[in-house]
Short mmCIF file of N, CA and C in Angstrom, two decimals:
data_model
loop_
_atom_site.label_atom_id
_atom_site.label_comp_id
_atom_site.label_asym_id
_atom_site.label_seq_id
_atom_site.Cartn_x
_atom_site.Cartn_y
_atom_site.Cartn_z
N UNK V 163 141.30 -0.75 -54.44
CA UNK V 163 142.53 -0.50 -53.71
C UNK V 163 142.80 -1.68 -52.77
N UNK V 164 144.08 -2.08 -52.91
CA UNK V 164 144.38 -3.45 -51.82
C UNK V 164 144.76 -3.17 -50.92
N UNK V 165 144.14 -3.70 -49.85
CA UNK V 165 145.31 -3.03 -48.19
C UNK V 165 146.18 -3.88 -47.71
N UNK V 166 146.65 -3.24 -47.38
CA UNK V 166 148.48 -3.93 -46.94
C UNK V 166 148.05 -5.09 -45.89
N UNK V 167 149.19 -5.83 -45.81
CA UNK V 167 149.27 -6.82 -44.77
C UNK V 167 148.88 -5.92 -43.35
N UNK V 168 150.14 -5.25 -43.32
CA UNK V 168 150.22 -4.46 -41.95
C UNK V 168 149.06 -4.01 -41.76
N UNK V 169 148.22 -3.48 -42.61
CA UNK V 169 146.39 -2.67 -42.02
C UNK V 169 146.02 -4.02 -41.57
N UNK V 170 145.91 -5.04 -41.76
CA UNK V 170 145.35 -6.08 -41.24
C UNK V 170 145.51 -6.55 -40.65
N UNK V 171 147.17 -6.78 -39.94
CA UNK V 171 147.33 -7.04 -39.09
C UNK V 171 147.10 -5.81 -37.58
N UNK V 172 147.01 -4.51 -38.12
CA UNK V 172 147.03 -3.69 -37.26
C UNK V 172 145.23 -3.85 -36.85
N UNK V 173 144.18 -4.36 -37.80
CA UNK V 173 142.85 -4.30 -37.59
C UNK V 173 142.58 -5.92 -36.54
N UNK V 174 143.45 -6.80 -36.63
CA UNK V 174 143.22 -7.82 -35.88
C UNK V 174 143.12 -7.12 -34.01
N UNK V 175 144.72 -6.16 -34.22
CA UNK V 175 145.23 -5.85 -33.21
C UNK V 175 144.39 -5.40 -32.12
N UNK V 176 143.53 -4.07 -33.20
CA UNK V 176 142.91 -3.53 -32.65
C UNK V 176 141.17 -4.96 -31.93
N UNK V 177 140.83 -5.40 -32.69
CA UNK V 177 139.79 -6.32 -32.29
C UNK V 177 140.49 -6.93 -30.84
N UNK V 178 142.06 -7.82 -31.00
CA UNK V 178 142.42 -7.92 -29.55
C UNK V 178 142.35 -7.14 -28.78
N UNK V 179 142.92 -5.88 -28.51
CA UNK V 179 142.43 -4.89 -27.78
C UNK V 179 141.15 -4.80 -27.00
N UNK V 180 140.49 -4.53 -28.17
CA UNK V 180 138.94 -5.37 -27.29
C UNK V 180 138.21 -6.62 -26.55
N UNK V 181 138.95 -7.60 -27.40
CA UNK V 181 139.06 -8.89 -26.15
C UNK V 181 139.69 -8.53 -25.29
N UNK V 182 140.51 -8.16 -24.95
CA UNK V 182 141.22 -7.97 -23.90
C UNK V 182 141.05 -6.90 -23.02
N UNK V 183 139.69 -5.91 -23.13
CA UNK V 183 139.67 -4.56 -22.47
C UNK V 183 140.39 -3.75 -22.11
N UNK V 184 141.32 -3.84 -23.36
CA UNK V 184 142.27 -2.42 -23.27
C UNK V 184 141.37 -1.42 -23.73
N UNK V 185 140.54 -1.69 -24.14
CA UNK V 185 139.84 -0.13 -24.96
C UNK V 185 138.77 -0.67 -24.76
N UNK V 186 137.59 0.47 -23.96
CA UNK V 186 136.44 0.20 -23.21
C UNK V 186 135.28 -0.60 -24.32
N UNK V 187 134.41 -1.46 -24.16
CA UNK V 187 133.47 -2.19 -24.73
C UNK V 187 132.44 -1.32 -25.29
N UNK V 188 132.08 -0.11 -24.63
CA UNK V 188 131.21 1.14 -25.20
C UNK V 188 131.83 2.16 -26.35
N UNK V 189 132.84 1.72 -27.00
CA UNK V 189 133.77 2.16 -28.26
C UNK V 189 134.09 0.93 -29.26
N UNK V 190 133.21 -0.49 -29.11
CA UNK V 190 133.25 -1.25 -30.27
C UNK V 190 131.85 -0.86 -31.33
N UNK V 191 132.17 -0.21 -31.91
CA UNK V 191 131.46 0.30 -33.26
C UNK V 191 132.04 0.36 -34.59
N UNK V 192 131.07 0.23 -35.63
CA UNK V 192 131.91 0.84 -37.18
C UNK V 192 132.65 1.80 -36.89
N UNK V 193 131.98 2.79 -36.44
CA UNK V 193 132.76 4.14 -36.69
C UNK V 193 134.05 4.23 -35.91
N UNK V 194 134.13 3.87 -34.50
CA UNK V 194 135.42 3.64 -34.18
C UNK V 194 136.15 2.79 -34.79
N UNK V 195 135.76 2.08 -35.06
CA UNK V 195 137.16 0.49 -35.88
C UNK V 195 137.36 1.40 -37.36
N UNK V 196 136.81 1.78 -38.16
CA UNK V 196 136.71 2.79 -39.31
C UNK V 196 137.85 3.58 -39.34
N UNK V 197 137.71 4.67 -37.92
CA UNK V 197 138.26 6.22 -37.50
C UNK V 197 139.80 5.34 -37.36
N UNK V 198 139.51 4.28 -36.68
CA UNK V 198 141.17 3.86 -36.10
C UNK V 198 141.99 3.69 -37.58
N UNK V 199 141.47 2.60 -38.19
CA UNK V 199 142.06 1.72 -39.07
C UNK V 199 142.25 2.74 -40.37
N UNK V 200 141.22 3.18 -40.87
CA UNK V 200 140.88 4.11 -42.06
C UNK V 200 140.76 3.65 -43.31
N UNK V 201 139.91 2.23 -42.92
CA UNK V 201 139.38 1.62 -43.98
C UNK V 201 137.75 1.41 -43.74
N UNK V 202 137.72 1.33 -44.59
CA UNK V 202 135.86 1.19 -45.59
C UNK V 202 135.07 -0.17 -44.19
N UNK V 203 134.31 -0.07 -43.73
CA UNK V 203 133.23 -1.33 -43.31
C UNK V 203 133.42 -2.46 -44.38
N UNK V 204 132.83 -1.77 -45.84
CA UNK V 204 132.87 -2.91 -46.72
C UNK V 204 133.63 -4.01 -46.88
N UNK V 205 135.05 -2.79 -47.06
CA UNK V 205 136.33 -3.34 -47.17
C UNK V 205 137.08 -4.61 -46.15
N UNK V 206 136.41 -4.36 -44.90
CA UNK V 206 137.02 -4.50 -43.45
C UNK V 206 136.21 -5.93 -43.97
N UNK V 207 134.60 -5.79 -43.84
CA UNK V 207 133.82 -7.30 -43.92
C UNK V 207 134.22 -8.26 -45.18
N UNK V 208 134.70 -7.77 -46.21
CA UNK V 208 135.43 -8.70 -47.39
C UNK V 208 136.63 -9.95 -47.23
N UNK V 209 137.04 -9.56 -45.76
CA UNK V 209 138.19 -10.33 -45.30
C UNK V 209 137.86 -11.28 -44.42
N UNK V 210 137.44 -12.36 -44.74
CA UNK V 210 136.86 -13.38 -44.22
C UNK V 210 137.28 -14.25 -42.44
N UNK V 211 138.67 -13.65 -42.59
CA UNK V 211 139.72 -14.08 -41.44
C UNK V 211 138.87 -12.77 -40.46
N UNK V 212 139.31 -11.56 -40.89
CA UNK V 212 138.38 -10.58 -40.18
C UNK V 212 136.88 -10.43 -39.62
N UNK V 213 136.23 -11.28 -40.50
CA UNK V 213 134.82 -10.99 -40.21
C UNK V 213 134.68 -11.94 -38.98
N UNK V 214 135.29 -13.36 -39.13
CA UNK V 214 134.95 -14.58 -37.91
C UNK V 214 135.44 -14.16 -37.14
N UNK V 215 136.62 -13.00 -36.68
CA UNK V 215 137.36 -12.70 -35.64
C UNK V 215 136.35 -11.56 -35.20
N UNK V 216 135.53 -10.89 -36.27
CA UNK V 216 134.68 -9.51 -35.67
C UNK V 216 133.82 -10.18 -35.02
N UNK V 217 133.20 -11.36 -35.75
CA UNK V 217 131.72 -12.08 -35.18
C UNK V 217 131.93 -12.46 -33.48
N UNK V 218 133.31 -13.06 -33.33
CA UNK V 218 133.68 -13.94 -32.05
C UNK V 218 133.93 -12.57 -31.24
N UNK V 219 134.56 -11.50 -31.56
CA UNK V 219 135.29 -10.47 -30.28
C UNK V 219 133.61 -9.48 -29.86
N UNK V 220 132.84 -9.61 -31.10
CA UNK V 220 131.37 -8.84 -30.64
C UNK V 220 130.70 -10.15 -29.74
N UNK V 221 130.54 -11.39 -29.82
CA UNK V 221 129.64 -11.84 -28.79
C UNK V 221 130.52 -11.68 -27.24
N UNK V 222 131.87 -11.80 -26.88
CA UNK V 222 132.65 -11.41 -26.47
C UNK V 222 132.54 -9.98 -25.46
N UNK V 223 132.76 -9.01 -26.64
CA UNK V 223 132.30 -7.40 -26.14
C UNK V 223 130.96 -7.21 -25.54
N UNK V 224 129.89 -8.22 -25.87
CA UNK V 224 128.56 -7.65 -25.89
C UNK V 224 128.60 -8.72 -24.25
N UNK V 225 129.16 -9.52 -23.73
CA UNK V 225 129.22 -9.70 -22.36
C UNK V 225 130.01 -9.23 -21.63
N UNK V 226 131.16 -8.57 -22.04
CA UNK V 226 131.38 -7.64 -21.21
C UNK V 226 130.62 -6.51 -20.50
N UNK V 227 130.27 -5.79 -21.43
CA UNK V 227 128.51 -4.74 -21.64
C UNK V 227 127.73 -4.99 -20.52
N UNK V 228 127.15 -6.54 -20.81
CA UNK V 228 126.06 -6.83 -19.65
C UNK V 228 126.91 -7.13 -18.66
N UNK V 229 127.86 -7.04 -18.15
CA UNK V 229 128.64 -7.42 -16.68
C UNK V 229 128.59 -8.93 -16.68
N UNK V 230 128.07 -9.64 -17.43
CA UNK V 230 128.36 -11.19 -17.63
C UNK V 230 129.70 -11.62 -16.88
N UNK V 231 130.89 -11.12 -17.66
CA UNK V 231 131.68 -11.84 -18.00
C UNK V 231 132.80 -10.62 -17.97
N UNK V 232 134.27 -10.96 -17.65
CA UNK V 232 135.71 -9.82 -17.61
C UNK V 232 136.54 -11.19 -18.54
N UNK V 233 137.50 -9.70 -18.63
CA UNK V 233 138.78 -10.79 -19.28
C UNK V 233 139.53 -11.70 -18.73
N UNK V 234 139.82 -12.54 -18.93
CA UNK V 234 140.57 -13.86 -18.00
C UNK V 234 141.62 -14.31 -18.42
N UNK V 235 142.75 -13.01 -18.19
CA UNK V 235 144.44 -13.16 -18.28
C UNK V 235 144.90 -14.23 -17.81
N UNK V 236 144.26 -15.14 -17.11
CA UNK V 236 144.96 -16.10 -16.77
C UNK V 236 145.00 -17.07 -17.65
N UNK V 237 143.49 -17.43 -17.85
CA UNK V 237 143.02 -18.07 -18.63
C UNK V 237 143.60 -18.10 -20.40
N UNK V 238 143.71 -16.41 -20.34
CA UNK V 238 143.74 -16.85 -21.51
C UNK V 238 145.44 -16.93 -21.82
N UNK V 239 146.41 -16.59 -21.16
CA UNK V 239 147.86 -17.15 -21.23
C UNK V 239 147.72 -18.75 -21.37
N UNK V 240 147.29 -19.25 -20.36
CA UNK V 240 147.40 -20.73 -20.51
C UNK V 240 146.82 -21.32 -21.44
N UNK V 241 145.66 -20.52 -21.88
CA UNK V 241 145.08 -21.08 -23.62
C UNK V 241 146.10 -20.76 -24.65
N UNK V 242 146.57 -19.49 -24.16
CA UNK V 242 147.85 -19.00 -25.46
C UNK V 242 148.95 -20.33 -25.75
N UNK V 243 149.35 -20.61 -24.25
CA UNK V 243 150.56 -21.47 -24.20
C UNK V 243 150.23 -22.78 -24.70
N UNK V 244 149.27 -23.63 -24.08
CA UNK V 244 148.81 -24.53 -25.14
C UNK V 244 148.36 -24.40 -26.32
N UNK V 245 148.05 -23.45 -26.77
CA UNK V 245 148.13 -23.01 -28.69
C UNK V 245 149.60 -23.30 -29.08
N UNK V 246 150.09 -22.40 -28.47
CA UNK V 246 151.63 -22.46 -28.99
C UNK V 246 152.50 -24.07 -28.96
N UNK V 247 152.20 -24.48 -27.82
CA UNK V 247 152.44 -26.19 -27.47
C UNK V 247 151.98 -27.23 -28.75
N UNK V 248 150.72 -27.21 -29.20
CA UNK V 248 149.81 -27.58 -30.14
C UNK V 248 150.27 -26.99 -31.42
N UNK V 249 150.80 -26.05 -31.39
CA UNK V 249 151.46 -25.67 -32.78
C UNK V 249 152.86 -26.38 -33.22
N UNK V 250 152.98 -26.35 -31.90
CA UNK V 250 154.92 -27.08 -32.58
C UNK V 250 154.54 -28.34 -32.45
N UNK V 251 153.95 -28.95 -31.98
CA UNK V 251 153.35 -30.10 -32.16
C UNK V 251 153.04 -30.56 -33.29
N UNK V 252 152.42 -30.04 -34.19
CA UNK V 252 151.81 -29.94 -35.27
C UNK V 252 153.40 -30.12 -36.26
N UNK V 253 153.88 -28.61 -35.75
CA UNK V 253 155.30 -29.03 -36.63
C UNK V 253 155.49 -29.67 -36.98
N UNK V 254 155.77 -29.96 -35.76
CA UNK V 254 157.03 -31.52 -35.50
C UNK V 254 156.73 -32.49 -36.27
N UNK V 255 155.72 -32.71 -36.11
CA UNK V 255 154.77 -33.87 -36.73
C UNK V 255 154.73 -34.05 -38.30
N UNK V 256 153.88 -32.24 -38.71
CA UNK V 256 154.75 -32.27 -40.33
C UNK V 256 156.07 -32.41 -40.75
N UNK V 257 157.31 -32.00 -39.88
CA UNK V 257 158.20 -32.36 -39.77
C UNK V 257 158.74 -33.78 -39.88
N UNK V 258 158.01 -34.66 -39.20
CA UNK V 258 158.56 -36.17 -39.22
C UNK V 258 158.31 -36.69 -40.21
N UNK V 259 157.02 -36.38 -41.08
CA UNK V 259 155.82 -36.95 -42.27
C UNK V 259 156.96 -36.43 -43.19
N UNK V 260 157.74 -35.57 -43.41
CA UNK V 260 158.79 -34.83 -44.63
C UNK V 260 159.69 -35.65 -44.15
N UNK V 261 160.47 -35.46 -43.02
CA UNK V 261 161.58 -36.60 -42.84
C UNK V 261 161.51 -38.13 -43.17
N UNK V 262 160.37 -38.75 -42.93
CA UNK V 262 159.65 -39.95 -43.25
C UNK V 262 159.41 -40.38 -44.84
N UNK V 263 159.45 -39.09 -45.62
CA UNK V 263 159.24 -39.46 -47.03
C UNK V 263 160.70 -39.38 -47.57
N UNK V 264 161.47 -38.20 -47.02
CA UNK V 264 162.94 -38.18 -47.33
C UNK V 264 163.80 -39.27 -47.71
N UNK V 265 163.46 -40.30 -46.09
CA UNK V 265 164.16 -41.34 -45.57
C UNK V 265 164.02 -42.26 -46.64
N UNK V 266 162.42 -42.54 -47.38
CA UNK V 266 161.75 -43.71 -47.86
C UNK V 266 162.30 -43.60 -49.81
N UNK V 267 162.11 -42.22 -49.40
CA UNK V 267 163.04 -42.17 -50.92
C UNK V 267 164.82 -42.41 -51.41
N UNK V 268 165.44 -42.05 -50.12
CA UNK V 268 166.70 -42.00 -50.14
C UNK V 268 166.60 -43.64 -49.92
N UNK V 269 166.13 -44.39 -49.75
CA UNK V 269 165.98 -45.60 -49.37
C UNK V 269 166.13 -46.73 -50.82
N UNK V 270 165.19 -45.89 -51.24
CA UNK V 270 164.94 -46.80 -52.63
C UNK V 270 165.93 -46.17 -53.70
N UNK V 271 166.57 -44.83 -53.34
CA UNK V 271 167.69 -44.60 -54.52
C UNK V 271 168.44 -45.62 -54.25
N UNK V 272 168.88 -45.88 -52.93
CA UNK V 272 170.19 -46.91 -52.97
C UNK V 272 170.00 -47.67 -52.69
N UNK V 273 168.53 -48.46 -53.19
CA UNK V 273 168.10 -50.27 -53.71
C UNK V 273 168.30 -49.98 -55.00
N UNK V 274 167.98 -48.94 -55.71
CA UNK V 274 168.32 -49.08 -57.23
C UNK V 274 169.55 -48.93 -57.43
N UNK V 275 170.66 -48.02 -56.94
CA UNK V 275 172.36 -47.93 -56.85
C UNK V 275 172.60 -49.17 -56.98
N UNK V 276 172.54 -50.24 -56.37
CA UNK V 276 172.69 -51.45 -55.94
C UNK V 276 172.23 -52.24 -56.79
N UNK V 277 171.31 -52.14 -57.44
CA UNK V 277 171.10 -53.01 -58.21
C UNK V 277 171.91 -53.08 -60.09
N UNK V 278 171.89 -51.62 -59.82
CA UNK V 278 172.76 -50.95 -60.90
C UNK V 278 173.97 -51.27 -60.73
N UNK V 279 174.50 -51.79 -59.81
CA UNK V 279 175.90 -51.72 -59.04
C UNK V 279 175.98 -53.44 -59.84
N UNK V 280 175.08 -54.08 -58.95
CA UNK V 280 175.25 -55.40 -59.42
C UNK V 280 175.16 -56.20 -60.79
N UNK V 281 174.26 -55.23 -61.84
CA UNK V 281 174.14 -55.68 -63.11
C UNK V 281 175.69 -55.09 -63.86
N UNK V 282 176.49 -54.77 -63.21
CA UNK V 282 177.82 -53.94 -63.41
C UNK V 282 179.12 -54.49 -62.89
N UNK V 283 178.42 -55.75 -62.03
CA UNK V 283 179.28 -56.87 -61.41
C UNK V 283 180.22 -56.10 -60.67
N UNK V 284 179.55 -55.19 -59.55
CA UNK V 284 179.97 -54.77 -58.46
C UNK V 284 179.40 -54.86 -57.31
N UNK V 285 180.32 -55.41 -56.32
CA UNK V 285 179.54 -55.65 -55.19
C UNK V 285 179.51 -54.50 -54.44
N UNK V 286 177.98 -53.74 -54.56
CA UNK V 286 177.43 -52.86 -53.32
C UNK V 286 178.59 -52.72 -51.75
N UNK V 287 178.73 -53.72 -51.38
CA UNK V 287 178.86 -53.39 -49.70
C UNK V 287 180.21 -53.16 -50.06
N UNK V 288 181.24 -53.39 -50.55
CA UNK V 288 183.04 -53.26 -51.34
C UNK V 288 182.70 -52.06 -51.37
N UNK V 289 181.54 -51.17 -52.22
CA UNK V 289 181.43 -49.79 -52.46
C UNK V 289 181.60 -49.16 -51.31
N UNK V 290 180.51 -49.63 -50.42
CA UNK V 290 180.16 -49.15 -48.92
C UNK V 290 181.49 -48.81 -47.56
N UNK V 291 181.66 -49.85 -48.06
CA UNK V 291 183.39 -49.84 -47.22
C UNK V 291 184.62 -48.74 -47.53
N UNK V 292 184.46 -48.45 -48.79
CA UNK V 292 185.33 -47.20 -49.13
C UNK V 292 184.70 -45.96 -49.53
N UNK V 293 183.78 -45.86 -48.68
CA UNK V 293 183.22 -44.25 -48.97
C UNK V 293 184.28 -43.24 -47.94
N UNK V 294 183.89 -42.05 -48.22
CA UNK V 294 184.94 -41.34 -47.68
C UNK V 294 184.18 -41.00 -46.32
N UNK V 295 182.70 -41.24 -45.77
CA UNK V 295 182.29 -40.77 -44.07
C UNK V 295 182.61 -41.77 -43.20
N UNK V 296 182.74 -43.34 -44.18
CA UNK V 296 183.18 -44.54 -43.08
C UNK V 296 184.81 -44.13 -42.98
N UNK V 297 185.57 -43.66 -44.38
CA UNK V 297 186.69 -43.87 -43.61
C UNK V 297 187.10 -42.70 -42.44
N UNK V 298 186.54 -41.72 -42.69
CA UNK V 298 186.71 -40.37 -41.27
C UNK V 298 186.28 -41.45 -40.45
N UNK V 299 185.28 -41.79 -40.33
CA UNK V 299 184.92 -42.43 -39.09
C UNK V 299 185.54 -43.53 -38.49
N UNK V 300 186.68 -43.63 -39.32
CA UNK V 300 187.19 -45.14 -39.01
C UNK V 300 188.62 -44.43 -38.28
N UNK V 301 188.81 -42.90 -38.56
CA UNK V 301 189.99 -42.35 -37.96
C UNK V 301 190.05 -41.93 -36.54
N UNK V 302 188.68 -41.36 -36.79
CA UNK V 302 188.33 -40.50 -35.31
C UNK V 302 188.57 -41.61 -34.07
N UNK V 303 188.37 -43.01 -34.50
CA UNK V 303 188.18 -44.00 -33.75
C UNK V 303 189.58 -44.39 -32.96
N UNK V 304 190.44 -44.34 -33.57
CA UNK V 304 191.90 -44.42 -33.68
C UNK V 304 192.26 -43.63 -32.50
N UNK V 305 191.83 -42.34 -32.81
CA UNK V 305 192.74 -41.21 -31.86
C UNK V 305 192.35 -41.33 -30.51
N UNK V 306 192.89 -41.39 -29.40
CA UNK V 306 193.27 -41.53 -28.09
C UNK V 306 193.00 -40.13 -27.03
N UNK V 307 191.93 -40.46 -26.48
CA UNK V 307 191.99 -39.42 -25.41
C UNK V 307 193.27 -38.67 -24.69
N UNK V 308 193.55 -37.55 -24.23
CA UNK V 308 195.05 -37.37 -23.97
C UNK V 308 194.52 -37.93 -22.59
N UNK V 309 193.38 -37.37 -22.01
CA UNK V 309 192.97 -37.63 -20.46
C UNK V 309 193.71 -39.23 -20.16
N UNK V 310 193.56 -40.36 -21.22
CA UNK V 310 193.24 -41.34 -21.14
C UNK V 310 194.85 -41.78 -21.29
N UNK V 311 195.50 -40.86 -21.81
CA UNK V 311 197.32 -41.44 -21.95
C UNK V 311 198.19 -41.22 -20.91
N UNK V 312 197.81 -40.17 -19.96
CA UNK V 312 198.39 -39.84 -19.22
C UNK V 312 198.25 -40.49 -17.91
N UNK V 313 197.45 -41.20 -17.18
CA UNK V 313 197.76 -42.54 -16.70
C UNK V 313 198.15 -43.73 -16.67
#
């Protein structure tokens, strides 16, 4: 039987919960995470994303236990926010690497246009001059601020 996204995301939830001591450290057991979720141990440890998140929230839980250590809302917002910072970062970045290949290809279509252009005994830049975004752009240029007529 396959379990849904949502059980898994609802089984992460619950593990936050417990980082976070919403739900007391003397109720992290099989049988509670089991009773909540209403899936199998087996099942639960097969999910590899799950198990490193069980391994990290039990050393976690188990200092809470000994009075070690509390949760650190502060701490951990400002870890959140630099995750999130570091993520669009990341974006962006894949973002530029796609824009960057875009650019490099659109680049070399119209060295080959051009060259195609010229074995055709047409001159490229004659082309360039009568496309239809230079000539909008050659209109917009024209038109006159009203701000600017009326003095």
């Amino acid at each position: 039987m396959a379990v849904p996204d949502a059980k898994w995301e609802e089984a992460m939830a619950l593990l936050q919960q417990f980082e976070r001591q919403v739900i007391a450290p003397v109720y992290f057991n099989w049988n509670f995470i089991t009773n909540q979720l209403g899936i199998s141990k087996p099942t639960l440890w097969r999910n590899k994303a799950f198990e490193r998140e069980f391994q990290r929230v039990k050393d976690i839980v188990r200092n809470y236990k000994s009075g070690a250590k509390s949760f650190d809302q502060l701490g951990a917002l400002a870890k959140n926010h630099a995750h999130g910072k570091d993520e669009k970062i990341r974006r962006l970045k894949e973002q530029v690497e796609d824009l960057t290949r875009q650019l490099a290809r659109e680049r070399e279509r119209l060295i080959y246009a051009a060259l195609i252009a010229r074995r055709r005994n047409i001159d490229p830049a004659e082309f360039m001059q009568n496309t239809p975004v230079i000539r909008v752009s050659k209109t917009k240029d024209k038109v006159t601020n009203i701000e600017k007529s009326r003095r």
